[in-house]
Short mmCIF file of C-alpha atoms and ligand atoms in Angstrom, two decimals:
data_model
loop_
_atom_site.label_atom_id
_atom_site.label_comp_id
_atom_site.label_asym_id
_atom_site.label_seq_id
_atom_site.Cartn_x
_atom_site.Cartn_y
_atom_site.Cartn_z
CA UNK I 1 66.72 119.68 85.09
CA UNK I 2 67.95 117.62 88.09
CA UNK I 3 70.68 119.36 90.53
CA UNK I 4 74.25 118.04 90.38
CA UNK I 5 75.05 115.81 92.87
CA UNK I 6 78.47 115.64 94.89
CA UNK I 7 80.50 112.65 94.34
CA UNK I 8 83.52 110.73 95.00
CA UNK I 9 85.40 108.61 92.32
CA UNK I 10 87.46 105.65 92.39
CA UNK I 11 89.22 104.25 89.29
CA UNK I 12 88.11 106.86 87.04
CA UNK I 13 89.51 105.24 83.68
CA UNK I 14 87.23 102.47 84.33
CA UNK I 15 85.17 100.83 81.75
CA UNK I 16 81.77 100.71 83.49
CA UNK I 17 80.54 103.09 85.62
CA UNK I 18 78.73 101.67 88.36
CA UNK I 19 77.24 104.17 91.13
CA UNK I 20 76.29 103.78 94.84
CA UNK I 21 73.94 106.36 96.14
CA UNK I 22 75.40 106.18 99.74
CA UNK I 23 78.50 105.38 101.11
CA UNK I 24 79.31 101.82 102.38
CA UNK I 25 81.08 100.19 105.09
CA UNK I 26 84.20 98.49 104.19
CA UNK I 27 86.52 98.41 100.81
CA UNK I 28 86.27 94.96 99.93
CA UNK I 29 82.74 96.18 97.73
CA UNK I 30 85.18 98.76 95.97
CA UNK I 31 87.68 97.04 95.54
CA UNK I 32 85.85 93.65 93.98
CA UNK I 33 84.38 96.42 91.60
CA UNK I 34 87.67 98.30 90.43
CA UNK I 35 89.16 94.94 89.89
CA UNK I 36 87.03 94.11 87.42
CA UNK I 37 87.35 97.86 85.49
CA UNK I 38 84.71 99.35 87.08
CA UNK I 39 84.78 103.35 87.78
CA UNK I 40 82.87 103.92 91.27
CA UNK I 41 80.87 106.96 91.94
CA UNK I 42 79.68 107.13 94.90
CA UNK I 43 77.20 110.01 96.23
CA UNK I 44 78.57 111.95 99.09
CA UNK I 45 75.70 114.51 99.12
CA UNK I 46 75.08 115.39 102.66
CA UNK I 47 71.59 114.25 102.74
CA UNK I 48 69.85 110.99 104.43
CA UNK I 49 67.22 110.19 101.73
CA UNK I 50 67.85 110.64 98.33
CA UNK I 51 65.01 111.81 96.63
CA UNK I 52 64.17 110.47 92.91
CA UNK I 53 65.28 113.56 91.10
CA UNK I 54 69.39 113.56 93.17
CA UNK I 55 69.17 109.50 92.03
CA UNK I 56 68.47 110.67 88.22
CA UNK I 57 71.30 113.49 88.59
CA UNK I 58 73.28 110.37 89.73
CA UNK I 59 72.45 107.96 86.71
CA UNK I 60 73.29 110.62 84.65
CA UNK I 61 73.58 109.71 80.66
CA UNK I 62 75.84 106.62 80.89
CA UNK I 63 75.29 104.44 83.83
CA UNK I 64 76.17 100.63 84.10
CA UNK I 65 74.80 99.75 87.60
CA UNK I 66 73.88 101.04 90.91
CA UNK I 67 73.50 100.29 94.15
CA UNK I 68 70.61 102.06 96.19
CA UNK I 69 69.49 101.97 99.47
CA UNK I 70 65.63 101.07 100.94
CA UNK I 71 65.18 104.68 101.50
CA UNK I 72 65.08 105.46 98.15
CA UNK I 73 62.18 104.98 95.23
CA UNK I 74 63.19 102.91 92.67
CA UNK I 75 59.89 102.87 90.35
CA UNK I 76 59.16 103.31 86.61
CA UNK I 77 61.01 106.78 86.47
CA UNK I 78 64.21 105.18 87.66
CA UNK I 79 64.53 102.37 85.55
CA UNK I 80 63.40 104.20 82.76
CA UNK I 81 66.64 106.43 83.51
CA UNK I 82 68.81 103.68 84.32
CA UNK I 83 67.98 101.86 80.90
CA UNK I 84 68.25 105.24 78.98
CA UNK I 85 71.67 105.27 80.22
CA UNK I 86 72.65 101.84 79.37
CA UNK I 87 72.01 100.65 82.68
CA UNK I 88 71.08 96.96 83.27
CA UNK I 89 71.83 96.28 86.85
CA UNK I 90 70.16 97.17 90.37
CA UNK I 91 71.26 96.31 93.63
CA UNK I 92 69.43 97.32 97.28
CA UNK I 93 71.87 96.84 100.04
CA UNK I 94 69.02 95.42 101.81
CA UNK I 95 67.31 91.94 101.68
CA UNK I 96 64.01 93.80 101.98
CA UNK I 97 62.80 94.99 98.35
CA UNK I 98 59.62 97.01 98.82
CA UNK I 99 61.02 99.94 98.04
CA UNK I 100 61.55 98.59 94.67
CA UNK I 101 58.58 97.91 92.04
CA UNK I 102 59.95 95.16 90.36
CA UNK I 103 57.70 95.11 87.49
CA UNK I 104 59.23 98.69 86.35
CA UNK I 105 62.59 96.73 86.67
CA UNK I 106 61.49 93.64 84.28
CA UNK I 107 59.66 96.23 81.57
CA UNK I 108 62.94 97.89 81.26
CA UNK I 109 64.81 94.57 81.51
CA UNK I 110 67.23 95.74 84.81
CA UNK I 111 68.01 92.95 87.10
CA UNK I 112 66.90 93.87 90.24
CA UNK I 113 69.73 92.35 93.47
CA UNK I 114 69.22 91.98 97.12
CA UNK I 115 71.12 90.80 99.77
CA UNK I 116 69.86 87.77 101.88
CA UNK I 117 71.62 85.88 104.66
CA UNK I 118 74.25 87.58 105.43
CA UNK I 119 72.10 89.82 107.95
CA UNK I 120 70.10 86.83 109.66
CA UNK I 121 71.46 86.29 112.29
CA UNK I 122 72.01 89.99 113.04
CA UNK I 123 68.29 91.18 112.64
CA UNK I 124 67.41 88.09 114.63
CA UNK I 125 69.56 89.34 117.33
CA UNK I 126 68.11 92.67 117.43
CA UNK I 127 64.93 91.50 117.97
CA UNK I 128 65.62 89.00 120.77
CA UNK I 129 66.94 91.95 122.21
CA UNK I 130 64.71 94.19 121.76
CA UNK I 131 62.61 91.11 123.15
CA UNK I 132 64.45 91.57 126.12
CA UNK I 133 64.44 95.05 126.49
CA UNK I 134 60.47 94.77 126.66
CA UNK I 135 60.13 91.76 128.66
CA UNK I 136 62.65 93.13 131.31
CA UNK I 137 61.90 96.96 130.85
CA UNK I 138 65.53 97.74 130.71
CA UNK I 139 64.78 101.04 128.69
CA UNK I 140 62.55 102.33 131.48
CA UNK I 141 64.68 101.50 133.92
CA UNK I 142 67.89 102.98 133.11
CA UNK I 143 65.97 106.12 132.47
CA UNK I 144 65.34 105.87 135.91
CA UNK I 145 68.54 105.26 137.32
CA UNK I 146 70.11 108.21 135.31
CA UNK I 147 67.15 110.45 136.52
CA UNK I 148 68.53 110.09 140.22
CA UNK I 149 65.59 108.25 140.99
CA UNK I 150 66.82 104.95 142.64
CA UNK I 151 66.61 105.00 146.36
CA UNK I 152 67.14 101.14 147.36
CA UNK I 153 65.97 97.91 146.41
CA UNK I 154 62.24 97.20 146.14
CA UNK I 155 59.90 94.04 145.52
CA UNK I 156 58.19 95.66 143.32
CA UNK I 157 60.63 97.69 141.67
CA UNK I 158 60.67 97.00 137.22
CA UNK I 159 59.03 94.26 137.64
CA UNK I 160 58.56 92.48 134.09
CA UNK I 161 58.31 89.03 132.10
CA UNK I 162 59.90 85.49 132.57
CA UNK I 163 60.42 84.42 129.32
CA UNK I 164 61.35 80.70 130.06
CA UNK I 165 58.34 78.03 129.66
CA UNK I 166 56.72 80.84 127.85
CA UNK I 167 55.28 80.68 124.37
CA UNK I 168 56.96 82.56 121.61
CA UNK I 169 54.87 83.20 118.62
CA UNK I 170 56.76 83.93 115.01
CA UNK I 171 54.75 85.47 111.96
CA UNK I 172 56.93 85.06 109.33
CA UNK I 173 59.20 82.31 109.82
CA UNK I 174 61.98 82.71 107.28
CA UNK I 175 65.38 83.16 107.12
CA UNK I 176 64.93 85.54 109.76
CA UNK I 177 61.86 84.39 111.82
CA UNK I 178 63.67 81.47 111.89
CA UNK I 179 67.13 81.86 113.49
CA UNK I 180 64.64 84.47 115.94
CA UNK I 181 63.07 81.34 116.73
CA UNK I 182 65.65 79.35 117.15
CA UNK I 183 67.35 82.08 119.61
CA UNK I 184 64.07 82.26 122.06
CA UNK I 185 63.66 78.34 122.17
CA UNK I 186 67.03 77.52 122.96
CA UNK I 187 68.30 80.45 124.74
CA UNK I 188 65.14 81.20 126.89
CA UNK I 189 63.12 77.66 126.78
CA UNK I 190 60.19 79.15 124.83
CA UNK I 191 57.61 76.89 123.66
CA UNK I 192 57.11 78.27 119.45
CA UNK I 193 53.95 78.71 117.80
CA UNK I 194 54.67 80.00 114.26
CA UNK I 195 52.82 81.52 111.46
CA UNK I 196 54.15 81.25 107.73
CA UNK I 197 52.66 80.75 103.87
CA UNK I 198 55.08 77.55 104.44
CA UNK I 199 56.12 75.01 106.34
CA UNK I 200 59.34 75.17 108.22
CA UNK I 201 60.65 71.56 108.24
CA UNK I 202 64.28 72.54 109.55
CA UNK I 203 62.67 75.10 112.25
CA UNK I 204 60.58 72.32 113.88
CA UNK I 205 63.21 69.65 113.35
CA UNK I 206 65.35 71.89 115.86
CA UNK I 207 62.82 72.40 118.62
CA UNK I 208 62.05 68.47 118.75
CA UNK I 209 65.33 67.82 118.91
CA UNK I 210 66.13 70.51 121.76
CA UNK I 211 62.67 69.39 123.55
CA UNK I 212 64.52 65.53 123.08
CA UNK I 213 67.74 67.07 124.57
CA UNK I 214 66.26 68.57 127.31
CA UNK I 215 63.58 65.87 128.25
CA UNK I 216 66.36 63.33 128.42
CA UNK I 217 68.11 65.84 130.78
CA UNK I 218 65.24 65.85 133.13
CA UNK I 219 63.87 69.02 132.00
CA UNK I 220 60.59 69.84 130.77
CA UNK I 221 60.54 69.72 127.01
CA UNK I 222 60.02 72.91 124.39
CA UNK I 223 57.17 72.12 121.90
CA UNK I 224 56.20 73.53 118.76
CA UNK I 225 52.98 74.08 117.30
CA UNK I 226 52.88 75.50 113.12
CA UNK I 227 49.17 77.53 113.64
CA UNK I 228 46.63 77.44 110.73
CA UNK I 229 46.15 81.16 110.87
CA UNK I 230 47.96 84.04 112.13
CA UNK I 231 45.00 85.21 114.64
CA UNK I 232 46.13 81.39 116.21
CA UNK I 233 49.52 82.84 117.55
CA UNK I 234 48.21 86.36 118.81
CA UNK I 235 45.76 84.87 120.69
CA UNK I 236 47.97 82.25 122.97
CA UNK I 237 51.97 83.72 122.88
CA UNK I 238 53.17 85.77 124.79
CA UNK I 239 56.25 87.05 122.85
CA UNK I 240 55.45 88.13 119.53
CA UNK I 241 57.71 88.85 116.83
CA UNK I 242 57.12 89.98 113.34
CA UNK I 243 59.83 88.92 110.19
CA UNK I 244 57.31 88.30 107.25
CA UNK I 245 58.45 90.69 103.96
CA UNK I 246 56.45 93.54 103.03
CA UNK I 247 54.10 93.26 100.47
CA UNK I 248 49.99 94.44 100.01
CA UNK I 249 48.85 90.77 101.59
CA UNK I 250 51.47 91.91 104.85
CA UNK I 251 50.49 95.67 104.83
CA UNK I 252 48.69 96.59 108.26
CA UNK I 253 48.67 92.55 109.09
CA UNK I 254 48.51 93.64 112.87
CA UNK I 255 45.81 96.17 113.44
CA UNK I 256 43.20 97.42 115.89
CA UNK I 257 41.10 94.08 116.07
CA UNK I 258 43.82 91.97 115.58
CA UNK I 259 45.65 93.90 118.71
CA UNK I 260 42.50 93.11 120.95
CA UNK I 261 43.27 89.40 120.12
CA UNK I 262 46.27 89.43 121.91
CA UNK I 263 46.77 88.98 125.57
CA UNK I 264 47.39 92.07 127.93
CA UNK I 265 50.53 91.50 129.08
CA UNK I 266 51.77 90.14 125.94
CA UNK I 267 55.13 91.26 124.12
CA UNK I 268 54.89 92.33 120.37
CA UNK I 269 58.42 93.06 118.22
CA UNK I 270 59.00 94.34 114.84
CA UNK I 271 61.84 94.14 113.28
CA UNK I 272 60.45 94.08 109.72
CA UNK I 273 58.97 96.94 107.89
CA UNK I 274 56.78 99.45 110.08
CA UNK I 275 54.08 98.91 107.76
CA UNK I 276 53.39 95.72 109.12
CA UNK I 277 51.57 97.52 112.22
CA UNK I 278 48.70 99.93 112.17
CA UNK I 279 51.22 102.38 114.34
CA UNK I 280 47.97 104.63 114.80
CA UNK I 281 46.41 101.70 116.47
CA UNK I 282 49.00 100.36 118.15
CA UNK I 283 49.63 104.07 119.95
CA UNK I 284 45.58 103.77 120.72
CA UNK I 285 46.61 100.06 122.25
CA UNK I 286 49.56 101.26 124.06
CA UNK I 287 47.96 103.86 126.02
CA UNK I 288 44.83 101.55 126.51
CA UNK I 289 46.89 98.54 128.07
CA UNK I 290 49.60 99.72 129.89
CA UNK I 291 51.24 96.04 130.98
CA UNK I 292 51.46 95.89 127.03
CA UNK I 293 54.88 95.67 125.52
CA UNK I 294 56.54 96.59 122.06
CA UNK I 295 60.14 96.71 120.94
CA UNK I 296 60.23 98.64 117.64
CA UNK I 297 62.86 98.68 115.10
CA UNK I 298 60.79 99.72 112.18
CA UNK I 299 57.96 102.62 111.69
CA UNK I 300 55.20 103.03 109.57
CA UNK I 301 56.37 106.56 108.38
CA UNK I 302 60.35 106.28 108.75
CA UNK I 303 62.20 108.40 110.19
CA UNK I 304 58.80 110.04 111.97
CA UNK I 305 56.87 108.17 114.48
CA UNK I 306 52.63 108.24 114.86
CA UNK I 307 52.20 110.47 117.24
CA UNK I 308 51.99 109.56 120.67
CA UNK I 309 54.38 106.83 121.13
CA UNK I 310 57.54 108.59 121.40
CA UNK I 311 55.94 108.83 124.86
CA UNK I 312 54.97 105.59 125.69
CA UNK I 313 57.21 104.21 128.76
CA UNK I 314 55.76 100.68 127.50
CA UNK I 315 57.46 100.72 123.64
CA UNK I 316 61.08 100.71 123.04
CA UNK I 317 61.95 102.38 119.92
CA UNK I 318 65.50 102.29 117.97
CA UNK I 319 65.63 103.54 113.88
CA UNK I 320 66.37 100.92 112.45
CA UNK I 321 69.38 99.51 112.91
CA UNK I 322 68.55 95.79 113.22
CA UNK I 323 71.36 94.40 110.41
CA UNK I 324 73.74 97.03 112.07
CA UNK I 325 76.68 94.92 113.03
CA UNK I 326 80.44 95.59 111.20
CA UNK I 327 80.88 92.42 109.31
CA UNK I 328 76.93 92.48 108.10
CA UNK I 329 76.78 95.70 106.67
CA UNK I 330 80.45 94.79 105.24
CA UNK I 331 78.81 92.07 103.85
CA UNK I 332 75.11 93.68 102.46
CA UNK I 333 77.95 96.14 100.79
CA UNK I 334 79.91 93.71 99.11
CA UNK I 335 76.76 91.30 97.84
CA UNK I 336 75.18 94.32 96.67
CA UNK I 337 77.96 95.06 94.69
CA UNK I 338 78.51 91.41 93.42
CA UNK I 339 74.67 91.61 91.98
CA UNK I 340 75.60 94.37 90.22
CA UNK I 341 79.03 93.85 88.56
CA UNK I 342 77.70 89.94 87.82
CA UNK I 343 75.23 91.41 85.68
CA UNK I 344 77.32 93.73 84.18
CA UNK I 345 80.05 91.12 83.37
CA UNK I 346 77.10 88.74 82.07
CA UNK I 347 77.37 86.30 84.98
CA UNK I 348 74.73 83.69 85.94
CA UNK I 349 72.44 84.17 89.14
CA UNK I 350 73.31 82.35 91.60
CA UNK I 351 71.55 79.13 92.41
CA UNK I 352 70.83 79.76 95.91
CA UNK I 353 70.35 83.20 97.70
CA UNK I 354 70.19 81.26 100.92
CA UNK I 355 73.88 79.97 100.65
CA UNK I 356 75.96 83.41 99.91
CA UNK I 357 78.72 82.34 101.94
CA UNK I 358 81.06 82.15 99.07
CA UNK I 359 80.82 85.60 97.98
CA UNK I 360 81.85 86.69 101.87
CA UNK I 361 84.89 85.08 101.93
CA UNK I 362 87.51 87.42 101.79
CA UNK I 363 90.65 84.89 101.61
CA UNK I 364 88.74 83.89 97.94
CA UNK I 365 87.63 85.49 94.76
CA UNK I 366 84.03 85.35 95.10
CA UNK I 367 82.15 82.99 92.59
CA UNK I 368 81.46 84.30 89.04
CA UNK I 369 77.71 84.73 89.36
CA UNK I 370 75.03 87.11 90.82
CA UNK I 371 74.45 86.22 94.54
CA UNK I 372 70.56 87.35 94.74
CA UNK I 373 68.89 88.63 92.21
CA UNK I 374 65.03 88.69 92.64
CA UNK I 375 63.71 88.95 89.26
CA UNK I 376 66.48 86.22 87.42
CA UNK I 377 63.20 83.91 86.83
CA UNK I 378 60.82 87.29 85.26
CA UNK I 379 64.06 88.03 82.78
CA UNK I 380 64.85 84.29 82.30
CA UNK I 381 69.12 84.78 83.39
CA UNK I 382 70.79 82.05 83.29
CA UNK I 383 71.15 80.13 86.37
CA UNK I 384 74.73 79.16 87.75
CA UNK I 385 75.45 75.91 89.46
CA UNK I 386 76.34 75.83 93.27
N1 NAI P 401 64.87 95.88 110.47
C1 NAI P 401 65.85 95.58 109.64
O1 NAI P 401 66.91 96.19 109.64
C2 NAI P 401 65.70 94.42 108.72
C3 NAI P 401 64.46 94.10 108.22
N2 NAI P 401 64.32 93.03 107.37
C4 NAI P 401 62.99 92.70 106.89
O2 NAI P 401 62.74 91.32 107.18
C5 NAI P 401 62.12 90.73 106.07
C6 NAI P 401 62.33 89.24 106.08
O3 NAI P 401 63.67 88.90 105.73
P1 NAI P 401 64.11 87.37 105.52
O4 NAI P 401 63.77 86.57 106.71
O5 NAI P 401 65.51 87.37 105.05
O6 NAI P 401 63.13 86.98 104.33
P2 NAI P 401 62.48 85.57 104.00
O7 NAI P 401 61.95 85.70 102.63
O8 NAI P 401 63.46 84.47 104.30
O9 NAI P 401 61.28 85.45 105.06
C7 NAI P 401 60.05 86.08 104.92
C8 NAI P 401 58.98 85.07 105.31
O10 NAI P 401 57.72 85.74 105.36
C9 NAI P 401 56.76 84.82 104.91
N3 NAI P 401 55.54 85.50 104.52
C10 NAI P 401 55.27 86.19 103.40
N4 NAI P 401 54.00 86.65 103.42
C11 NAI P 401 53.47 86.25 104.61
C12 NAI P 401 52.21 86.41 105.21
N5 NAI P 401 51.22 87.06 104.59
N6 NAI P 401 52.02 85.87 106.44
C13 NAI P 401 53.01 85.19 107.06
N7 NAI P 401 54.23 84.99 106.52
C14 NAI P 401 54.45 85.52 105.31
C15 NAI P 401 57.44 84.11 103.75
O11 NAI P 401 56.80 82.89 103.41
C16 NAI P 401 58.85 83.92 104.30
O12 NAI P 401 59.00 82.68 104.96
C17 NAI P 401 62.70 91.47 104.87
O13 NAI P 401 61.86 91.40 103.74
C18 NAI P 401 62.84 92.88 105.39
O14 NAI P 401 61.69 93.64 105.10
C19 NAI P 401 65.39 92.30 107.00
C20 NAI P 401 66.65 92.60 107.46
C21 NAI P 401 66.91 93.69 108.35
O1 3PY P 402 67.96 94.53 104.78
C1 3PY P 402 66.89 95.09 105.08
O2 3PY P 402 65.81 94.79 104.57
C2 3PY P 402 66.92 96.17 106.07
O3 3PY P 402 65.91 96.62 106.52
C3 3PY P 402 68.21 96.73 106.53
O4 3PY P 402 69.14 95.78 106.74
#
């Protein structure tokens, strides 16, 4: 028998009850829900991750929807609770879904919701400056400036990477990889070589255009260059940065001999899922090549770290808090809670995850559809027009 789990409650004559595992930022996601006769539970157990059995005390016997987090384990035994309590609606506040086995999801028939877009461009900023951060060893060196240990300038004092005529290399180029992409080109005057399953017209539109701009300007030109395989960008860039999703063909794509492919003084970022990296060999590599760089966002075994790295003066390490601006995580909140109540009130998925600015808009009622729900096609939902 699962332990009760604390809660709070808003709008407790509501029709459907619709439950969020974690408190969210903002009230626009409550109040869209209560609105629309929803009662909101939301868990205010003092505990980070939420472990299956707390999430089943949640559901309880009549559940509508909820809204989970990607620390959490949403498998067969949680849909099969959800749908034994009348539930047909799941959102992640994330736009990352591994944590979620969407094939448990369609057998029970639960729409499954994530929430692209609105955290592009603030990922993408995390990693160009986490890019930074590596390149320009700003971690190290504030560590020694608050250790007393700065006694002048020196030539030779933190010295790091110039990132501009350098090549940045993408794996993953997405929504995310993308606007990444589009930050290092323009901002720094990388040269991109990129790695995807698909072409990225728009991507490499924008760099000829900017190599067009600046050539006519007198400048030297930024090039791009899509590579045939992903071995093609570790080998010649020298800034790295990882935004494919997380799946078994991405699991451990950058490992001990694909590490030894890259150059030594090269920069490698993650800002995806930590699973991405062998950690263990990229601890072995860090200690190995000490003019090697990382900037880590995401670990293998969240919230632990492989041993060994927490002491590596070459990585710079933050838990994960790449989509943690105000008006994104407003925003994950509030499309996360849109999935769900859409499906509740029978609404059409939305046509196009990669437009969800309509459902951010806070002077509007947001459309009557789903914004992003991942398995619409698997449980053939209607489809709304833009
Ligand atoms: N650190 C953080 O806080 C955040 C992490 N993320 C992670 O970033 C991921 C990407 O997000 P978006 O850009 O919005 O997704 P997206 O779906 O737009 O981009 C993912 C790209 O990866 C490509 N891809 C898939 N398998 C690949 C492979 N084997 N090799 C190379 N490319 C491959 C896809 O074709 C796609 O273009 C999410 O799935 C999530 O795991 C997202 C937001 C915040
Ligand atoms: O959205 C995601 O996938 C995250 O990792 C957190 O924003």
């Amino acid at each position: 028998m699962a332990k009760p789990v604390s809660i709070e409650v808003y709008n407790p004559s509501g029709k459907y009850r619709v439950v969020s595992t974690k408190s969210m930022p903002g009230t626009r996601w409550i109040n869209l829900l209560v609105e629309q006769d929803c009662r909101v539970e939301i868990c205010t157990q003092n505990k980070t991750i939420l472990s299956v059995d707390d999430i089943i005390a949640l559901i309880g016997d009549k559940c509508d929807g909820v809204i989970g987090q990607l620390t959490e384990d949403w498998g067969e035994t949680l849909f099969s609770a959800l749908s034994k309590a009348g539930g047909k609606a799941f959102s992640n506040m994330a736009v990352g879904y591994n944590n979620v086995d969407v094939n448990a999801a369609n057998k029970y028939g639960v729409a499954v919701g994530n929430t692209p877009g609105v955290l592009t461009e603030t990922t993408a900023e995390l990693a160009a400056s986490l890019s930074l951060a590596a390149a320009r060893r700003i971690v190290e060196a504030d560590e020694f400036m608050r250790a007393g240990l700065y006694e002048g300038w020196l030539p030779h004092l933190f010295v790091g990477n110039l990132l501009k005529g350098q090549t940045v290399g993408v794996i993953g180029a997405g929504r995310i990889g993308s606007a990444y992409a589009r930050m290092m080109v323009e901002g720094f005057k990388m040269n991109l070589i990129y790695f995807d399953l698909y072409q990225s017209t728009r991507l490499e539109k924008f760099v000829t255009a900017y190599g067009e701009f600046l050539k006519a300007n007198g400048e030297q030109p930024v090039t791009w260059k899509r590579a045939a395989s992903m071995d093609e960008v570790l080998q010649q860039a020298d800034l790295i940065s990882l935004h494919p999703i997380l799946d078994k063909t991405t699991y451990h794509l950058v490992n001990k001999e694909r590490l030894s492919m890259m150059k030594k003084e090269a920069i490698l970022i993650n800002c995806s899922r930590g699973a991405v990296i062998d950690e263990v060999a990229l601890v072995e590599h860090l200690k190995a090549n000490p003019m090697f760089r990382v900037g880590l966002d995401v670990f293998e075994d969240e919230p632990f770290m492989k041993p060994g790295l927490a002491d590596m003066k070459n990585a710079v390490v933050v838990p994960h808090i790449a989509s943690a601006s105000k008006w994104t995580r407003e925003g994950m909140a509030t499309l996360a809670a849109l999935n769900v109540l859409g499906k509740i009130k029978g609404y059409p998925a939305w046509a196009d995850p990669n437009r969800v600015e309509p459902f951010l808009n806070e002077n509007a009622p947001p459309p009557a559809a789903c914004p992003s729900i991942v398995n619409a096609k698997a449980l053939s939902l209607p489809v709304s027009k833009l």
